[in-house]
Short mmCIF file of N, CA and C in Angstrom, two decimals:
data_model
loop_
_atom_site.label_atom_id
_atom_site.label_comp_id
_atom_site.label_asym_id
_atom_site.label_seq_id
_atom_site.Cartn_x
_atom_site.Cartn_y
_atom_site.Cartn_z
N MET A 1 16.43 -4.12 3.11
CA MET A 1 15.65 -3.84 2.00
C MET A 1 15.00 -6.09 1.00
N TYR A 2 14.60 -5.77 1.21
CA TYR A 2 14.07 -6.54 0.78
C TYR A 2 13.86 -6.78 -0.98
N GLU A 3 14.00 -8.03 -2.25
CA GLU A 3 14.27 -7.87 -3.76
C GLU A 3 12.92 -9.79 -4.04
N TYR A 4 12.90 -9.65 -4.68
CA TYR A 4 11.39 -9.91 -5.57
C TYR A 4 11.37 -9.96 -7.40
N GLU A 5 10.93 -12.35 -6.56
CA GLU A 5 11.25 -12.18 -8.33
C GLU A 5 9.95 -12.35 -8.83
N VAL A 6 9.26 -12.12 -10.44
CA VAL A 6 8.72 -12.55 -10.40
C VAL A 6 8.40 -13.80 -11.32
N LEU A 7 7.97 -15.09 -10.14
CA LEU A 7 7.45 -16.37 -10.76
C LEU A 7 5.70 -16.89 -10.97
N PRO A 8 5.25 -17.93 -11.66
CA PRO A 8 4.35 -17.98 -12.02
C PRO A 8 3.73 -19.03 -10.99
N ARG A 9 2.28 -19.12 -10.67
CA ARG A 9 1.96 -20.53 -9.57
C ARG A 9 2.02 -21.38 -9.60
N GLY A 10 3.12 -22.04 -9.28
CA GLY A 10 3.14 -24.03 -10.27
C GLY A 10 3.92 -24.14 -10.52
N HIS A 11 5.08 -22.82 -11.12
CA HIS A 11 6.74 -23.30 -11.82
C HIS A 11 7.74 -22.66 -11.44
N ASP A 12 8.98 -22.90 -10.79
CA ASP A 12 9.99 -22.54 -11.38
C ASP A 12 10.48 -21.77 -11.54
N VAL A 13 10.43 -21.50 -13.03
CA VAL A 13 11.03 -20.67 -13.61
C VAL A 13 10.54 -19.32 -13.33
N LYS A 14 11.97 -18.05 -13.64
CA LYS A 14 11.34 -16.40 -13.12
C LYS A 14 10.26 -16.10 -14.79
N MET A 15 10.11 -15.64 -14.21
CA MET A 15 9.37 -14.84 -15.72
C MET A 15 10.27 -12.90 -15.35
N ASP A 16 10.71 -13.30 -16.12
CA ASP A 16 11.66 -12.33 -16.50
C ASP A 16 10.74 -10.88 -18.09
N PHE A 17 11.03 -9.95 -17.73
CA PHE A 17 10.40 -8.39 -17.55
C PHE A 17 10.81 -7.23 -17.70
N GLY A 18 12.44 -8.44 -17.33
CA GLY A 18 13.20 -6.35 -17.66
C GLY A 18 12.68 -6.08 -16.46
N LEU A 19 11.65 -6.12 -15.30
CA LEU A 19 11.40 -5.00 -14.09
C LEU A 19 12.69 -6.64 -12.71
N HIS A 20 12.65 -5.25 -12.17
CA HIS A 20 13.32 -6.06 -10.55
C HIS A 20 12.52 -5.23 -9.66
N PHE A 21 12.89 -5.35 -8.54
CA PHE A 21 11.07 -4.52 -7.43
C PHE A 21 12.51 -4.99 -6.44
N LEU A 22 12.46 -3.98 -5.37
CA LEU A 22 13.42 -3.81 -4.87
C LEU A 22 12.50 -3.05 -3.58
N VAL A 23 12.35 -3.69 -2.47
CA VAL A 23 11.24 -3.27 -1.34
C VAL A 23 12.56 -2.71 0.00
N VAL A 24 12.32 -1.15 0.02
CA VAL A 24 12.82 -0.73 0.95
C VAL A 24 12.36 -0.67 2.82
N ASN A 25 12.86 -1.03 3.70
CA ASN A 25 11.62 -1.11 4.68
C ASN A 25 12.07 0.05 4.94
N GLY A 26 11.37 1.29 5.25
CA GLY A 26 11.21 2.72 5.31
C GLY A 26 11.60 2.97 7.24
N GLU A 27 11.88 2.22 7.95
CA GLU A 27 12.05 1.69 9.49
C GLU A 27 13.22 2.28 10.03
N TRP A 28 14.06 1.21 8.36
CA TRP A 28 15.78 0.64 8.81
C TRP A 28 16.27 1.98 8.78
N ARG A 29 17.53 2.19 10.34
CA ARG A 29 18.50 2.79 10.38
C ARG A 29 19.98 2.53 10.40
N GLY A 30 20.26 1.39 10.17
CA GLY A 30 21.77 0.77 10.11
C GLY A 30 22.42 2.12 9.59
N GLU A 31 23.87 1.19 9.89
CA GLU A 31 24.95 2.68 9.93
C GLU A 31 25.32 2.13 8.03
N ASP A 32 24.38 2.66 7.95
CA ASP A 32 25.37 1.91 5.85
C ASP A 32 24.33 3.49 5.33
N ALA A 33 25.17 3.07 3.74
CA ALA A 33 23.98 4.23 2.98
C ALA A 33 22.88 3.79 2.37
N LEU A 34 21.97 3.49 2.73
CA LEU A 34 20.49 2.80 2.66
C LEU A 34 19.81 2.99 4.23
N GLY A 35 20.56 2.58 5.66
CA GLY A 35 19.98 3.43 7.11
C GLY A 35 19.79 5.37 6.85
N TRP A 36 20.91 5.52 6.19
CA TRP A 36 21.31 7.29 6.78
C TRP A 36 20.04 7.97 5.71
N LEU A 37 20.71 6.94 4.29
CA LEU A 37 18.79 7.54 3.87
C LEU A 37 17.53 7.19 4.19
N MET A 38 17.62 5.97 4.09
CA MET A 38 15.82 6.08 5.33
C MET A 38 15.35 7.50 6.00
N ALA A 39 16.65 7.77 6.96
CA ALA A 39 16.80 8.24 8.30
C ALA A 39 16.80 10.04 7.39
N ASP A 40 17.34 9.98 6.34
CA ASP A 40 17.20 11.61 6.34
C ASP A 40 15.74 11.80 5.73
N MET A 41 15.69 10.37 4.92
CA MET A 41 14.07 10.60 4.58
C MET A 41 12.34 11.01 5.65
N HIS A 42 13.01 10.66 7.04
CA HIS A 42 12.48 11.46 8.49
C HIS A 42 12.88 11.78 9.06
N GLU A 43 13.43 12.47 8.52
CA GLU A 43 14.43 13.65 9.59
C GLU A 43 13.47 15.64 8.82
N PRO A 44 12.72 16.06 10.48
CA PRO A 44 12.68 17.32 9.46
C PRO A 44 13.72 18.42 9.15
N ASN A 45 14.30 18.43 10.23
CA ASN A 45 15.81 19.91 10.19
C ASN A 45 16.56 18.58 8.73
N PRO A 46 16.86 19.94 8.34
CA PRO A 46 18.05 19.64 6.94
C PRO A 46 18.39 20.02 7.62
N MET A 47 19.82 20.54 8.61
CA MET A 47 20.63 20.55 9.10
C MET A 47 20.62 19.16 9.75
N LYS A 48 20.97 18.04 9.80
CA LYS A 48 20.68 16.76 10.85
C LYS A 48 21.05 15.86 9.97
N MET A 49 21.24 15.88 8.66
CA MET A 49 20.75 14.58 7.20
C MET A 49 22.35 14.42 6.71
N HIS A 50 22.03 13.50 6.85
CA HIS A 50 23.79 12.82 6.28
C HIS A 50 23.96 13.50 4.77
N TYR A 51 23.05 13.52 3.78
CA TYR A 51 23.00 14.09 2.58
C TYR A 51 23.24 15.18 2.00
N PRO A 52 24.23 16.07 1.08
CA PRO A 52 23.69 16.95 1.97
C PRO A 52 23.36 17.58 0.09
N VAL A 53 23.23 17.16 -1.03
CA VAL A 53 22.55 17.80 -1.34
C VAL A 53 21.11 17.32 -1.59
N LEU A 54 20.95 15.89 -0.32
CA LEU A 54 19.18 15.97 0.34
C LEU A 54 18.77 17.34 0.94
N ALA A 55 19.53 18.03 1.99
CA ALA A 55 19.51 18.03 2.41
C ALA A 55 19.06 19.88 2.05
N ARG A 56 19.88 20.44 1.60
CA ARG A 56 19.90 21.63 0.60
C ARG A 56 18.52 21.95 0.11
N ARG A 57 18.37 20.27 -0.71
CA ARG A 57 16.81 20.64 -1.29
C ARG A 57 15.94 20.90 -0.55
N CYS A 58 15.77 20.04 0.61
CA CYS A 58 14.69 20.60 1.24
C CYS A 58 14.89 21.47 2.78
N LEU A 59 16.37 22.03 2.78
CA LEU A 59 15.94 23.10 3.33
C LEU A 59 15.20 24.19 1.97
N ASP A 60 16.07 23.72 1.60
CA ASP A 60 15.60 25.59 -0.07
C ASP A 60 13.59 25.30 -0.02
N LEU A 61 12.74 24.32 0.04
CA LEU A 61 11.45 23.73 0.69
C LEU A 61 10.95 24.32 1.31
N LYS A 62 11.99 24.23 2.06
CA LYS A 62 11.47 24.46 2.98
C LYS A 62 11.45 26.19 3.60
N THR A 63 12.45 27.04 2.92
CA THR A 63 12.57 28.30 3.35
C THR A 63 12.98 29.11 2.27
N ASP A 64 13.12 28.54 0.97
CA ASP A 64 13.05 29.45 0.05
C ASP A 64 11.24 30.10 -0.88
N ASP A 65 11.32 31.41 -0.54
CA ASP A 65 9.42 31.73 -1.12
C ASP A 65 9.41 31.09 -2.12
N LYS A 66 9.76 31.55 -3.18
CA LYS A 66 9.59 30.38 -4.33
C LYS A 66 9.29 29.07 -4.16
N GLU A 67 9.79 28.41 -3.87
CA GLU A 67 10.40 27.00 -3.69
C GLU A 67 7.97 26.30 -2.67
N VAL A 68 8.19 27.17 -1.39
CA VAL A 68 7.18 27.13 -0.12
C VAL A 68 5.80 27.37 -1.58
N VAL A 69 5.77 27.96 -1.72
CA VAL A 69 4.72 28.62 -2.61
C VAL A 69 4.74 27.05 -3.85
N GLN A 70 5.71 26.86 -4.85
CA GLN A 70 5.46 25.11 -5.83
C GLN A 70 4.96 24.37 -4.83
N MET A 71 5.25 23.49 -3.84
CA MET A 71 5.33 23.00 -2.89
C MET A 71 3.66 23.46 -2.09
N CYS A 72 3.78 23.90 -1.64
CA CYS A 72 2.56 23.93 -1.95
C CYS A 72 1.33 23.80 -2.71
N ASP A 73 1.69 24.00 -3.63
CA ASP A 73 0.48 24.26 -5.17
C ASP A 73 0.82 23.17 -5.61
N ALA A 74 1.53 21.97 -5.17
CA ALA A 74 1.71 20.47 -5.28
C ALA A 74 1.24 19.94 -4.90
N VAL A 75 0.85 20.54 -3.55
CA VAL A 75 0.21 19.64 -2.64
C VAL A 75 -1.31 19.51 -2.74
N GLN A 76 -2.31 20.96 -3.05
CA GLN A 76 -2.39 21.44 -2.77
C GLN A 76 -3.85 20.50 -3.86
N LYS A 77 -2.81 20.66 -5.60
CA LYS A 77 -3.66 19.93 -6.10
C LYS A 77 -3.52 18.42 -6.28
N LEU A 78 -2.66 18.14 -5.20
CA LEU A 78 -2.75 15.91 -4.91
C LEU A 78 -4.61 16.23 -3.82
N VAL A 79 -3.73 17.72 -2.79
CA VAL A 79 -5.58 17.07 -2.28
C VAL A 79 -6.35 17.74 -3.03
N ASP A 80 -6.91 18.29 -4.68
CA ASP A 80 -7.55 18.48 -5.22
C ASP A 80 -7.36 16.89 -6.13
N GLU A 81 -6.81 16.97 -6.07
CA GLU A 81 -7.24 15.03 -7.29
C GLU A 81 -8.12 13.93 -6.44
N SER A 82 -7.44 13.93 -5.14
CA SER A 82 -8.40 13.59 -4.34
C SER A 82 -9.46 13.58 -4.23
N LYS A 83 -9.90 14.94 -3.67
CA LYS A 83 -11.16 14.43 -3.12
C LYS A 83 -11.90 14.11 -4.78
N GLU A 84 -11.70 14.84 -5.62
CA GLU A 84 -12.09 14.70 -6.95
C GLU A 84 -12.50 12.97 -7.50
N GLU A 85 -11.03 11.93 -6.86
CA GLU A 85 -11.25 11.17 -6.72
C GLU A 85 -12.48 10.28 -6.03
N ILE A 86 -12.41 10.63 -4.95
CA ILE A 86 -13.44 10.81 -3.57
C ILE A 86 -14.94 11.21 -4.62
N ALA A 87 -14.61 12.26 -5.15
CA ALA A 87 -16.08 12.18 -5.60
C ALA A 87 -16.63 11.29 -6.50
N ILE A 88 -15.61 11.15 -7.13
CA ILE A 88 -15.93 9.68 -8.90
C ILE A 88 -16.05 8.34 -8.01
N ASN A 89 -15.94 7.66 -7.03
CA ASN A 89 -16.45 6.97 -6.47
C ASN A 89 -17.23 7.01 -6.48
N LEU A 90 -17.72 7.89 -5.32
CA LEU A 90 -18.96 7.41 -4.31
C LEU A 90 -19.83 7.75 -5.45
N LEU A 91 -19.99 8.95 -6.59
CA LEU A 91 -20.67 9.10 -7.87
C LEU A 91 -21.09 7.94 -8.46
N LYS A 92 -19.66 6.43 -8.37
CA LYS A 92 -20.48 5.95 -9.29
C LYS A 92 -20.93 5.06 -8.42
N GLU A 93 -20.76 5.38 -6.45
CA GLU A 93 -22.02 4.42 -6.37
C GLU A 93 -23.15 4.72 -5.65
N LYS A 94 -23.27 5.72 -6.43
CA LYS A 94 -25.02 6.07 -7.09
C LYS A 94 -25.25 7.07 -5.74
N ALA A 95 -24.23 7.92 -4.81
CA ALA A 95 -24.49 8.33 -4.17
C ALA A 95 -24.91 9.98 -4.91
N ALA A 96 -26.23 10.39 -3.62
CA ALA A 96 -25.83 11.71 -3.89
C ALA A 96 -25.68 12.74 -3.97
N PRO A 97 -25.29 13.28 -5.49
CA PRO A 97 -24.53 15.17 -4.77
C PRO A 97 -24.81 15.54 -4.21
N GLU A 98 -25.62 15.64 -3.83
CA GLU A 98 -25.11 16.76 -2.37
C GLU A 98 -24.88 16.18 -0.87
N LEU A 99 -24.43 14.91 -1.81
CA LEU A 99 -23.93 14.51 -0.33
C LEU A 99 -22.24 14.65 -0.71
N VAL A 100 -21.64 14.24 -1.74
CA VAL A 100 -20.65 13.15 -2.41
C VAL A 100 -20.39 15.15 -1.66
N SER A 101 -20.91 16.57 -2.49
CA SER A 101 -20.32 17.95 -2.14
C SER A 101 -20.08 18.00 -0.74
N LYS A 102 -20.43 17.92 0.70
CA LYS A 102 -20.53 17.70 1.70
C LYS A 102 -19.50 16.97 1.64
N ALA A 103 -18.90 15.87 1.18
CA ALA A 103 -18.38 15.04 1.73
C ALA A 103 -17.18 15.19 1.54
N THR A 104 -16.97 16.37 0.12
CA THR A 104 -15.74 16.33 -0.03
C THR A 104 -15.07 17.31 -0.28
N GLY A 105 -15.97 18.12 0.23
CA GLY A 105 -16.21 19.82 -0.03
C GLY A 105 -15.19 20.40 -1.75
N LEU A 106 -15.98 19.79 -2.58
CA LEU A 106 -16.44 20.01 -3.73
C LEU A 106 -17.64 21.33 -4.21
N SER A 107 -17.65 21.57 -5.00
CA SER A 107 -19.13 22.72 -5.33
C SER A 107 -19.73 21.11 -5.55
N MET A 108 -21.32 22.03 -5.74
CA MET A 108 -22.67 22.14 -5.98
C MET A 108 -21.51 21.01 -7.89
N GLU A 109 -20.97 22.64 -8.44
CA GLU A 109 -21.68 23.13 -9.68
C GLU A 109 -19.80 21.80 -10.03
N ARG A 110 -19.26 20.97 -9.37
CA ARG A 110 -17.84 20.65 -9.80
C ARG A 110 -19.01 18.93 -9.87
N VAL A 111 -19.09 18.69 -9.40
CA VAL A 111 -20.14 17.41 -8.35
C VAL A 111 -20.82 17.57 -9.44
N LEU A 112 -21.67 18.24 -9.89
CA LEU A 112 -22.43 17.76 -11.53
C LEU A 112 -22.02 17.69 -12.94
N GLU A 113 -20.08 18.53 -12.76
CA GLU A 113 -19.86 18.41 -14.21
C GLU A 113 -18.87 16.89 -13.91
N LEU A 114 -18.37 16.09 -12.16
CA LEU A 114 -17.63 14.61 -12.71
C LEU A 114 -19.27 13.83 -13.12
N GLN A 115 -19.95 14.14 -11.95
CA GLN A 115 -22.02 13.59 -12.63
C GLN A 115 -21.93 13.13 -14.15
N ALA A 116 -21.89 14.19 -14.39
CA ALA A 116 -21.73 14.35 -16.19
C ALA A 116 -21.14 13.56 -17.14
N SER A 117 -19.56 13.67 -16.57
CA SER A 117 -18.46 13.17 -17.17
C SER A 117 -18.36 11.61 -17.01
N LEU A 118 -18.99 11.07 -16.24
CA LEU A 118 -19.36 9.85 -15.58
C LEU A 118 -20.09 9.37 -16.79
N GLY A 119 -21.46 9.95 -17.42
CA GLY A 119 -22.86 9.60 -18.42
C GLY A 119 -22.19 9.35 -19.73
N GLU A 120 -20.76 9.98 -19.64
CA GLU A 120 -20.31 9.76 -21.24
C GLU A 120 -19.94 9.00 -21.43
N GLY A 121 -19.96 7.84 -21.35
CA GLY A 121 -18.80 6.34 -21.67
C GLY A 121 -18.35 6.45 -20.78
N SER A 122 -17.66 6.69 -19.17
CA SER A 122 -16.38 6.84 -18.76
C SER A 122 -16.33 4.85 -18.47
N ALA A 123 -15.16 4.48 -18.75
CA ALA A 123 -15.13 3.56 -17.89
C ALA A 123 -15.02 3.17 -16.43
N ASP A 124 -14.97 2.72 -15.63
CA ASP A 124 -15.11 1.56 -14.93
C ASP A 124 -13.30 1.51 -14.22
#
């Protein structure tokens, strides 16, 4: 785990924004609470996890039909949002709508809607 402070360039006085940054190496597998948590985050089998609360939640997400549907819907929403973000970036670079549709898998209708929304004063 790495701790960071914000220092202005050329000065030794740290800036206190009320934020504290911790960066965790996700590959850490030490025999401590953080190592066990990182191991659990990479463990596909909930029955092999160290933390029962996390294991139970993961098991629910993998086996409870309602949870599986909700998780699949959430993942699909992220995929759709990513496709739209890519489409918007391509349109901003003046890519042809047909190419954007083909590259992202979005319908031409949706690409044209996104293109029209860019023409209505949206900022970069």
